[in-house]
CSV table of C-alpha atoms and ligand atoms in Angstrom, one decimal:
chain,number,residue,atom,x,y,z
A,36,UNK,CA,0.0,0.0,0.0
A,37,UNK,CA,1.3,3.5,-0.9
A,38,UNK,CA,2.3,5.5,2.1
A,39,UNK,CA,0.3,8.6,2.9
A,40,UNK,CA,1.7,12.1,3.2
A,41,UNK,CA,2.5,11.9,6.9
A,42,UNK,CA,4.4,8.6,6.6
A,43,UNK,CA,6.4,9.8,3.6
A,44,UNK,CA,7.2,13.0,5.5
A,45,UNK,CA,8.3,11.1,8.6
A,46,UNK,CA,10.5,8.8,6.5
A,47,UNK,CA,12.1,11.7,4.7
A,48,UNK,CA,12.8,13.6,8.0
A,49,UNK,CA,14.3,10.5,9.6
A,50,UNK,CA,17.1,10.3,7.0
A,51,UNK,CA,18.9,12.5,4.5
A,52,UNK,CA,16.5,15.1,2.9
A,53,UNK,CA,16.3,18.4,1.2
A,54,UNK,CA,14.1,21.2,2.5
A,55,UNK,CA,12.8,23.5,-0.3
A,56,UNK,CA,11.4,26.8,0.9
A,57,UNK,CA,8.7,27.7,-1.6
A,58,UNK,CA,8.4,31.2,0.1
A,59,UNK,CA,12.0,31.8,-0.7
A,60,UNK,CA,11.3,31.0,-4.4
A,61,UNK,CA,8.4,33.5,-4.3
A,62,UNK,CA,10.6,36.1,-2.6
A,63,UNK,CA,13.3,35.6,-5.2
A,64,UNK,CA,10.8,36.1,-8.0
A,65,UNK,CA,9.9,39.5,-6.4
A,66,UNK,CA,13.5,40.4,-5.9
A,67,UNK,CA,14.3,39.8,-9.6
A,68,UNK,CA,11.0,41.5,-10.8
A,69,UNK,CA,11.8,44.6,-8.8
A,70,UNK,CA,15.0,45.0,-10.7
A,71,UNK,CA,13.4,44.7,-14.2
A,72,UNK,CA,11.6,47.3,-16.2
A,73,UNK,CA,7.8,47.0,-15.7
A,74,UNK,CA,7.0,45.5,-19.1
A,75,UNK,CA,9.6,42.7,-18.9
A,76,UNK,CA,8.0,39.3,-18.5
A,77,UNK,CA,9.7,36.6,-16.4
A,78,UNK,CA,10.3,33.0,-17.5
A,79,UNK,CA,11.2,30.7,-14.6
A,80,UNK,CA,13.8,28.2,-15.8
A,81,UNK,CA,13.0,24.8,-14.2
A,82,UNK,CA,15.2,22.5,-16.3
A,83,UNK,CA,17.1,19.7,-14.6
A,84,UNK,CA,14.4,19.1,-11.9
A,85,UNK,CA,14.3,22.9,-11.2
A,86,UNK,CA,18.1,22.9,-10.7
A,87,UNK,CA,17.7,20.0,-8.3
A,88,UNK,CA,15.0,21.7,-6.2
A,89,UNK,CA,12.0,19.6,-7.5
A,90,UNK,CA,10.3,20.3,-10.8
A,91,UNK,CA,6.5,20.5,-10.1
A,92,UNK,CA,6.3,22.3,-6.7
A,93,UNK,CA,8.9,24.8,-7.8
A,94,UNK,CA,7.2,25.4,-11.2
A,95,UNK,CA,3.9,26.0,-9.4
A,96,UNK,CA,5.5,28.3,-6.8
A,97,UNK,CA,7.3,30.4,-9.5
A,98,UNK,CA,4.1,30.8,-11.5
A,99,UNK,CA,2.1,31.7,-8.4
A,100,UNK,CA,4.7,34.3,-7.6
A,101,UNK,CA,4.5,36.0,-11.0
A,102,UNK,CA,6.5,34.1,-13.5
A,103,UNK,CA,4.5,33.9,-16.7
A,104,UNK,CA,6.5,31.3,-18.6
A,105,UNK,CA,8.5,28.2,-17.7
A,106,UNK,CA,11.6,27.1,-19.4
A,107,UNK,CA,13.0,23.6,-19.7
A,108,UNK,CA,15.8,22.0,-21.6
A,109,UNK,CA,14.1,18.8,-22.8
A,110,UNK,CA,10.7,17.9,-24.2
A,111,UNK,CA,10.3,15.2,-21.4
A,112,UNK,CA,10.6,17.9,-18.8
A,113,UNK,CA,7.8,19.9,-20.5
A,114,UNK,CA,5.6,16.8,-20.7
A,115,UNK,CA,6.1,16.3,-16.9
A,116,UNK,CA,4.9,19.8,-16.3
A,117,UNK,CA,1.8,19.2,-18.5
A,118,UNK,CA,1.2,15.8,-16.7
A,119,UNK,CA,1.0,17.7,-13.4
A,120,UNK,CA,-1.7,19.9,-14.9
A,121,UNK,CA,0.4,23.0,-15.4
A,122,UNK,CA,-1.0,25.0,-18.4
A,123,UNK,CA,1.3,28.0,-18.5
A,124,UNK,CA,3.4,28.6,-21.6
A,125,UNK,CA,6.4,26.2,-21.6
A,126,UNK,CA,9.4,26.8,-23.8
A,127,UNK,CA,11.8,23.9,-24.5
A,128,UNK,CA,15.1,25.7,-24.7
A,129,UNK,CA,17.3,23.0,-26.0
A,130,UNK,CA,17.5,21.4,-29.4
A,131,UNK,CA,14.3,19.4,-30.0
A,132,UNK,CA,14.4,15.6,-29.8
A,133,UNK,CA,12.7,14.6,-33.1
A,134,UNK,CA,11.3,11.4,-31.7
A,135,UNK,CA,9.2,13.5,-29.2
A,136,UNK,CA,7.8,16.2,-31.5
A,137,UNK,CA,4.4,14.7,-31.7
A,138,UNK,CA,3.8,14.5,-28.0
A,139,UNK,CA,5.4,17.9,-27.5
A,140,UNK,CA,3.0,19.5,-30.0
A,141,UNK,CA,0.0,17.6,-28.6
A,142,UNK,CA,1.0,18.9,-25.1
A,143,UNK,CA,1.1,22.5,-26.4
A,144,UNK,CA,4.8,23.0,-25.7
A,145,UNK,CA,6.7,25.8,-27.4
A,146,UNK,CA,9.8,24.5,-29.2
A,147,UNK,CA,13.1,26.2,-29.8
A,148,UNK,CA,14.6,25.7,-33.3
A,149,UNK,CA,18.0,26.5,-34.5
A,150,UNK,CA,18.2,25.0,-38.0
A,151,UNK,CA,16.3,24.3,-41.2
A,152,UNK,CA,16.3,20.6,-40.2
A,153,UNK,CA,14.6,21.4,-36.9
A,154,UNK,CA,12.0,23.5,-38.7
A,155,UNK,CA,11.3,20.8,-41.3
A,156,UNK,CA,11.0,18.1,-38.7
A,157,UNK,CA,8.5,20.1,-36.7
A,158,UNK,CA,6.5,21.1,-39.8
A,159,UNK,CA,6.2,17.3,-40.6
A,160,UNK,CA,5.0,16.6,-37.1
A,161,UNK,CA,2.5,19.4,-36.9
A,162,UNK,CA,-0.9,18.1,-37.8
A,163,UNK,CA,-2.6,21.4,-37.6
A,164,UNK,CA,-5.3,20.0,-35.3
A,165,UNK,CA,-4.3,22.3,-32.5
A,166,UNK,CA,-3.3,25.3,-34.7
A,167,UNK,CA,0.2,25.9,-35.9
A,168,UNK,CA,3.2,24.7,-33.9
A,169,UNK,CA,4.7,27.7,-32.0
A,170,UNK,CA,8.4,28.1,-32.5
A,171,UNK,CA,11.0,30.3,-30.9
A,172,UNK,CA,14.0,30.8,-33.3
A,173,UNK,CA,17.3,30.7,-31.5
A,174,UNK,CA,20.0,32.8,-33.1
A,175,UNK,CA,23.7,32.1,-32.3
A,176,UNK,CA,25.2,35.5,-31.7
A,177,UNK,CA,28.4,34.2,-30.2
A,178,UNK,CA,27.7,31.4,-27.7
A,179,UNK,CA,28.7,28.8,-30.4
A,180,UNK,CA,26.4,26.2,-29.1
A,181,UNK,CA,22.8,25.9,-30.3
A,182,UNK,CA,21.1,28.3,-32.8
A,183,UNK,CA,21.1,29.4,-36.4
A,184,UNK,CA,24.0,31.5,-37.7
A,185,UNK,CA,23.2,35.2,-37.9
A,186,UNK,CA,23.6,35.3,-41.7
A,187,UNK,CA,21.1,32.4,-42.1
A,188,UNK,CA,18.5,33.7,-39.7
A,189,UNK,CA,16.4,35.7,-42.1
A,190,UNK,CA,16.1,32.8,-44.6
A,191,UNK,CA,15.0,30.5,-41.8
A,192,UNK,CA,12.6,33.0,-40.5
A,193,UNK,CA,11.0,33.4,-43.9
A,194,UNK,CA,10.7,29.6,-44.2
A,195,UNK,CA,8.8,29.5,-40.9
A,196,UNK,CA,6.6,32.4,-41.7
A,197,UNK,CA,5.7,30.9,-45.1
A,198,UNK,CA,4.6,27.6,-43.6
A,199,UNK,CA,0.9,27.6,-42.4
A,200,UNK,CA,1.7,24.7,-40.0
A,201,UNK,CA,4.2,26.9,-38.1
A,202,UNK,CA,4.1,30.1,-36.2
A,203,UNK,CA,7.2,32.2,-35.4
A,204,UNK,CA,6.2,33.1,-31.9
A,205,UNK,CA,9.5,34.1,-30.5
A,206,UNK,CA,13.1,35.1,-31.3
A,207,UNK,CA,16.0,34.6,-28.9
A,208,UNK,CA,19.7,34.3,-28.2
A,209,UNK,CA,21.9,33.3,-25.3
A,210,UNK,CA,24.9,35.0,-23.9
A,211,UNK,CA,28.3,33.3,-23.4
A,212,UNK,CA,29.8,35.7,-20.9
A,213,UNK,CA,26.9,37.5,-19.1
A,214,UNK,CA,28.4,36.3,-15.7
A,215,UNK,CA,32.0,37.3,-16.4
A,216,UNK,CA,33.6,40.4,-14.9
A,217,UNK,CA,34.3,42.0,-18.3
A,218,UNK,CA,31.0,43.0,-19.9
A,219,UNK,CA,32.6,43.6,-23.4
A,220,UNK,CA,31.4,40.5,-25.2
A,221,UNK,CA,28.0,40.6,-23.5
A,222,UNK,CA,27.5,44.0,-25.1
A,223,UNK,CA,28.7,42.8,-28.4
A,224,UNK,CA,26.3,39.9,-28.4
A,225,UNK,CA,23.5,42.2,-27.4
A,226,UNK,CA,24.5,44.5,-30.3
A,227,UNK,CA,24.4,41.5,-32.7
A,228,UNK,CA,21.0,40.4,-31.5
A,229,UNK,CA,19.7,43.9,-31.9
A,230,UNK,CA,20.9,43.8,-35.6
A,231,UNK,CA,18.9,40.6,-36.2
A,232,UNK,CA,15.8,42.2,-34.6
A,233,UNK,CA,16.3,45.3,-36.9
A,234,UNK,CA,16.7,43.1,-39.9
A,235,UNK,CA,13.5,41.2,-39.2
A,236,UNK,CA,11.6,44.4,-38.5
A,237,UNK,CA,12.7,45.8,-41.8
A,238,UNK,CA,11.2,42.7,-43.5
A,239,UNK,CA,8.0,43.3,-41.6
A,240,UNK,CA,8.5,40.3,-39.4
A,241,UNK,CA,7.8,40.9,-35.7
A,242,UNK,CA,7.8,37.8,-33.4
A,243,UNK,CA,5.5,38.3,-30.5
A,244,UNK,CA,8.2,37.6,-27.8
A,245,UNK,CA,11.9,38.4,-27.8
A,246,UNK,CA,14.4,37.3,-25.2
A,247,UNK,CA,18.1,37.2,-24.5
A,248,UNK,CA,18.8,37.5,-20.8
A,249,UNK,CA,19.7,34.7,-18.4
A,250,UNK,CA,19.9,35.5,-14.7
A,251,UNK,CA,23.3,37.3,-15.0
A,252,UNK,CA,22.2,39.5,-17.9
A,253,UNK,CA,18.9,40.2,-16.3
A,254,UNK,CA,20.7,41.4,-13.1
A,255,UNK,CA,23.0,43.5,-15.3
A,256,UNK,CA,19.9,45.0,-17.0
A,257,UNK,CA,20.8,43.7,-20.5
A,258,UNK,CA,17.2,42.7,-21.3
A,259,UNK,CA,16.9,44.1,-24.9
A,260,UNK,CA,15.6,47.3,-26.3
A,261,UNK,CA,12.0,48.3,-25.8
A,262,UNK,CA,11.8,50.3,-29.0
A,263,UNK,CA,11.9,47.2,-31.3
A,264,UNK,CA,8.8,44.9,-31.7
A,265,UNK,CA,8.2,42.1,-29.3
A,266,UNK,CA,7.3,41.5,-25.7
A,267,UNK,CA,10.6,41.3,-23.7
A,268,UNK,CA,11.1,38.2,-21.7
A,269,UNK,CA,14.0,37.2,-19.3
A,270,UNK,CA,14.9,33.6,-18.8
A,271,UNK,CA,16.0,33.4,-15.1
A,272,UNK,CA,17.2,30.2,-13.5
A,273,UNK,CA,19.9,30.3,-10.8
A,274,UNK,CA,18.9,33.6,-9.2
A,275,UNK,CA,15.3,32.4,-8.6
A,276,UNK,CA,16.8,29.6,-6.5
A,277,UNK,CA,18.6,32.3,-4.5
A,278,UNK,CA,22.1,31.6,-5.8
A,279,UNK,CA,24.5,34.0,-7.5
A,280,UNK,CA,25.3,33.5,-11.2
A,281,UNK,CA,29.0,34.1,-10.4
A,282,UNK,CA,31.3,36.1,-8.1
A,283,UNK,CA,31.1,38.9,-10.6
A,284,UNK,CA,27.3,39.0,-10.7
A,285,UNK,CA,26.0,38.4,-7.1
A,286,UNK,CA,22.4,37.6,-6.3
A,287,UNK,CA,20.3,40.5,-5.1
A,288,UNK,CA,20.7,41.1,-1.4
A,289,UNK,CA,17.1,40.2,-0.8
A,290,UNK,CA,17.3,36.9,-2.6
A,291,UNK,CA,17.8,33.8,-0.4
A,292,UNK,CA,18.8,30.2,-1.2
A,293,UNK,CA,15.7,28.0,-1.2
A,294,UNK,CA,17.4,24.7,-0.6
A,295,UNK,CA,18.8,23.2,2.6
A,296,UNK,CA,20.2,19.7,2.8
A,297,UNK,CA,20.0,17.9,6.1
A,298,UNK,CA,20.9,14.4,7.3
A,299,UNK,CA,20.7,12.5,10.5
A,300,UNK,CA,23.6,10.6,12.1
A,301,UNK,CA,23.0,6.9,11.9
A,302,UNK,CA,25.7,6.0,14.4
A,303,UNK,CA,28.2,7.8,16.7
A,304,UNK,CA,31.4,6.1,17.6
A,305,UNK,CA,35.0,6.5,18.8
A,306,UNK,CA,38.0,6.2,16.6
A,307,UNK,CA,41.3,5.6,18.4
A,308,UNK,CA,44.5,7.5,17.8
A,309,UNK,CA,46.3,6.0,14.8
A,310,UNK,CA,43.1,4.5,13.2
A,311,UNK,CA,42.3,5.3,9.6
A,312,UNK,CA,38.8,6.3,8.4
A,313,UNK,CA,36.9,5.2,5.3
A,314,UNK,CA,38.2,4.0,1.9
A,315,UNK,CA,41.9,4.3,1.5
A,316,UNK,CA,42.4,5.5,5.1
A,317,UNK,CA,43.1,9.0,3.7
A,318,UNK,CA,42.4,10.3,7.2
A,319,UNK,CA,44.2,8.9,10.2
A,320,UNK,CA,43.1,10.1,13.7
A,321,UNK,CA,46.0,11.9,15.4
A,322,UNK,CA,44.3,11.3,18.8
A,323,UNK,CA,41.1,9.7,20.0
A,324,UNK,CA,38.1,11.3,18.3
A,325,UNK,CA,34.3,11.0,18.2
A,326,UNK,CA,32.8,10.4,14.8
A,327,UNK,CA,29.3,10.4,13.4
A,328,UNK,CA,28.2,8.4,10.4
A,329,UNK,CA,25.9,10.3,8.0
A,330,UNK,CA,23.8,8.4,5.4
A,331,UNK,CA,24.7,10.6,2.6
A,332,UNK,CA,27.4,10.3,-0.1
A,333,UNK,CA,28.2,11.0,-3.7
A,334,UNK,CA,25.3,8.8,-4.7
A,335,UNK,CA,23.1,11.5,-3.3
A,336,UNK,CA,25.0,14.3,-5.0
A,337,UNK,CA,27.5,15.1,-2.2
A,338,UNK,CA,30.7,15.4,-4.2
A,339,UNK,CA,33.6,13.0,-3.4
A,340,UNK,CA,35.9,16.0,-3.8
A,341,UNK,CA,34.6,17.1,-0.3
A,342,UNK,CA,36.6,14.2,1.2
A,343,UNK,CA,38.7,15.6,4.1
A,344,UNK,CA,37.8,19.2,3.2
A,345,UNK,CA,34.0,19.7,3.6
A,346,UNK,CA,32.1,20.0,6.8
A,347,UNK,CA,28.6,19.5,8.2
A,348,UNK,CA,27.1,21.5,11.0
A,349,UNK,CA,25.8,19.9,14.2
A,350,UNK,CA,24.2,22.2,16.8
A,351,UNK,CA,25.8,25.2,15.1
A,352,UNK,CA,29.3,23.6,15.3
A,353,UNK,CA,31.4,22.8,12.2
A,354,UNK,CA,32.1,19.1,12.0
A,355,UNK,CA,34.7,18.3,9.4
A,356,UNK,CA,34.4,15.4,7.0
A,357,UNK,CA,36.9,12.7,7.9
A,358,UNK,CA,38.2,10.4,5.2
A,359,UNK,CA,36.6,9.8,1.8
A,360,UNK,CA,33.0,10.6,1.0
A,361,UNK,CA,31.6,7.2,-0.1
A,362,UNK,CA,28.7,6.5,-2.4
A,363,UNK,CA,26.1,6.3,0.4
A,364,UNK,CA,27.9,7.3,3.6
A,365,UNK,CA,30.2,10.0,5.0
A,366,UNK,CA,32.0,10.2,8.4
A,367,UNK,CA,32.3,13.5,10.2
A,368,UNK,CA,34.1,14.3,13.4
A,369,UNK,CA,31.8,15.4,16.2
A,370,UNK,CA,34.4,15.7,19.0
A,371,UNK,CA,33.7,19.4,19.5
A,372,UNK,CA,30.0,18.8,20.3
A,373,UNK,CA,29.2,17.0,23.5
A,374,UNK,CA,26.4,14.4,23.9
A,375,UNK,CA,25.9,13.7,20.3
A,376,UNK,CA,23.9,10.4,19.7
A,377,UNK,CA,22.5,8.5,16.8
A,378,UNK,CA,19.5,10.5,15.3
A,379,UNK,CA,21.3,13.8,15.7
A,380,UNK,CA,20.5,16.2,12.8
A,381,UNK,CA,23.4,17.5,10.7
A,382,UNK,CA,23.2,20.3,8.2
A,383,UNK,CA,25.1,19.6,5.0
A,384,UNK,CA,24.2,22.6,2.8
A,385,UNK,CA,22.2,25.7,3.3
A,386,UNK,CA,22.3,29.5,3.3
A,387,UNK,CA,25.3,29.5,5.7
A,388,UNK,CA,23.5,31.2,8.5
A,389,UNK,CA,24.4,28.4,11.0
A,390,UNK,CA,27.9,28.1,9.6
A,391,UNK,CA,27.0,25.3,7.2
A,392,UNK,CA,28.5,25.1,3.7
A,393,UNK,CA,26.6,27.1,1.0
A,394,UNK,CA,26.4,25.9,-2.6
A,395,UNK,CA,29.0,28.6,-3.3
A,396,UNK,CA,31.4,27.1,-0.6
A,397,UNK,CA,30.9,23.6,-2.0
A,398,UNK,CA,31.5,24.9,-5.6
A,399,UNK,CA,34.7,26.5,-4.5
A,400,UNK,CA,36.0,23.4,-2.7
A,401,UNK,CA,35.1,21.2,-5.7
A,402,UNK,CA,36.3,23.5,-8.5
A,403,UNK,CA,32.8,24.0,-10.0
A,404,UNK,CA,29.9,26.3,-9.9
A,405,UNK,CA,26.8,26.4,-7.6
A,406,UNK,CA,24.6,25.4,-10.6
A,407,UNK,CA,26.3,22.0,-10.6
A,408,UNK,CA,26.2,21.6,-6.8
A,409,UNK,CA,22.4,21.9,-6.6
A,410,UNK,CA,21.7,20.1,-9.9
A,411,UNK,CA,23.7,17.1,-8.7
A,412,UNK,CA,21.2,16.4,-5.9
A,413,UNK,CA,20.1,12.9,-6.7
A,414,UNK,CA,16.6,11.6,-7.2
A,415,UNK,CA,16.8,9.4,-4.2
A,416,UNK,CA,17.1,12.4,-1.8
A,417,UNK,CA,13.6,13.1,-0.7
A,418,UNK,CA,12.5,16.8,-1.1
A,419,UNK,CA,10.3,18.3,1.6
A,420,UNK,CA,8.6,21.5,0.3
A,421,UNK,CA,7.8,24.2,2.9
A,422,UNK,CA,5.3,27.0,2.9
A,423,UNK,CA,5.0,29.2,5.9
A,424,UNK,CA,7.7,27.0,7.3
A,425,UNK,CA,5.4,24.0,7.2
A,426,UNK,CA,5.8,20.9,5.0
A,427,UNK,CA,3.2,21.0,2.3
A,428,UNK,CA,4.5,18.3,-0.1
A,429,UNK,CA,7.1,15.6,-0.3
A,430,UNK,CA,8.7,14.1,-3.4
A,431,UNK,CA,10.7,10.9,-3.1
A,432,UNK,CA,11.4,7.9,-5.3
A,433,UNK,CA,7.7,7.0,-5.2
A,434,UNK,CA,6.7,10.4,-6.6
A,435,UNK,CA,5.2,13.6,-5.4
A,436,UNK,CA,2.6,13.6,-2.6
A,437,UNK,CA,1.0,16.8,-1.4
A,438,UNK,CA,-0.7,17.5,1.8
A,439,UNK,CA,-4.4,17.4,1.6
A,440,UNK,CA,-5.7,19.5,4.5
B,87,LIG,C1,19.7,27.4,-18.4
B,87,LIG,C2,19.4,28.5,-19.3
B,87,LIG,C3,18.9,29.7,-18.8
B,87,LIG,C4,19.0,30.1,-17.3
B,87,LIG,O1,20.3,30.4,-17.0
B,87,LIG,P1,20.6,31.0,-15.5
B,87,LIG,O2,22.0,31.4,-15.6
B,87,LIG,O3,20.4,29.9,-14.6
B,87,LIG,O4,19.7,32.1,-15.2
B,87,LIG,C5,18.5,30.7,-19.7
B,87,LIG,N1,18.5,30.4,-21.1
B,87,LIG,C6,18.9,29.3,-21.6
B,87,LIG,C7,18.9,29.0,-23.0
B,87,LIG,C8,19.4,28.3,-20.7
B,87,LIG,O5,19.8,27.1,-21.2
């Protein structure tokens, strides 16, 4: 028999779990909106399981807080949103998977296209039963990843416009260096995109929506000109989760990280002086120490690069990771906290207010970016979603269950 909400919540709380503060997401939407011109529309980017935070509850929270669009990378992610009953416009940002075009169009997803082949494949799949397939043409202005070359954009636009099975709803580009200290190439890409918009306008083609900014560009105010045709949209991801795009582009001071990762010690034990801990004995106790065993490892998304350098927080005290992070377990030293027993909560990742590692700290220790730290959080880590500080939903390997009051 499937466990009910209360049982799934209790199970999650008893082990490793993530707490997702939906009010923080809403506050972050406000913090970003407050920095944008009034007319600019917000797309909440929820690809990769909402940057590890949990797709469906986060998508709903962002929409309720004022995001008008959702952005995903893959058609499957868009189908999952539709499966949960979300009817807001959804743009699939990445190159379309041709094997999923039919379901994508049936589900009323908006598709990004970057080549004549993309356009032709979608035209073939569009039955016309639901009106024309809505496309956003991606123009490569310098990212050198996905998108039509600038000098081929007009021809592709004209092919879309001429096909009654298709509608050119949007035009967009993506910046390569919006989060770098030097804004030079960001400005250059913005200039190139403006050229494309002018070119289309001269040919009497005016896509209804136009977008260029990710979080970093949005925070820098590079959101496109208002004097050219098209509703302006920004595609914000990382900042909505309360994390900074980079050191050069911090999150707004009123944004807060929405995710906290907690575990509970399964065992507390003494390690004698001279004994090694965990695989390879990379840590050898110099004196007798007290250790706690946490049921979390790289299989949960806790990087193995944190071996012997990361820390958890127990009762506001930093407790260093001793030895290697394993797939499912990690040992911390709890000598500095007295009276620790099995069942003791330990904070792994959060906003840093209790001295715990932030996603930025972990990224620095592991030589990566906060994006990867939160996105790495594995499916087997249950997410507990909070509103007003109270759990309102749990997602675990059995799926999403919401509290029914
Ligand atoms: C992921 C992504 C975004 C969001 O980027 P953030 O830096 O998280 O704001 C925007 N646009 C595209 C095309 C993306 O792939």
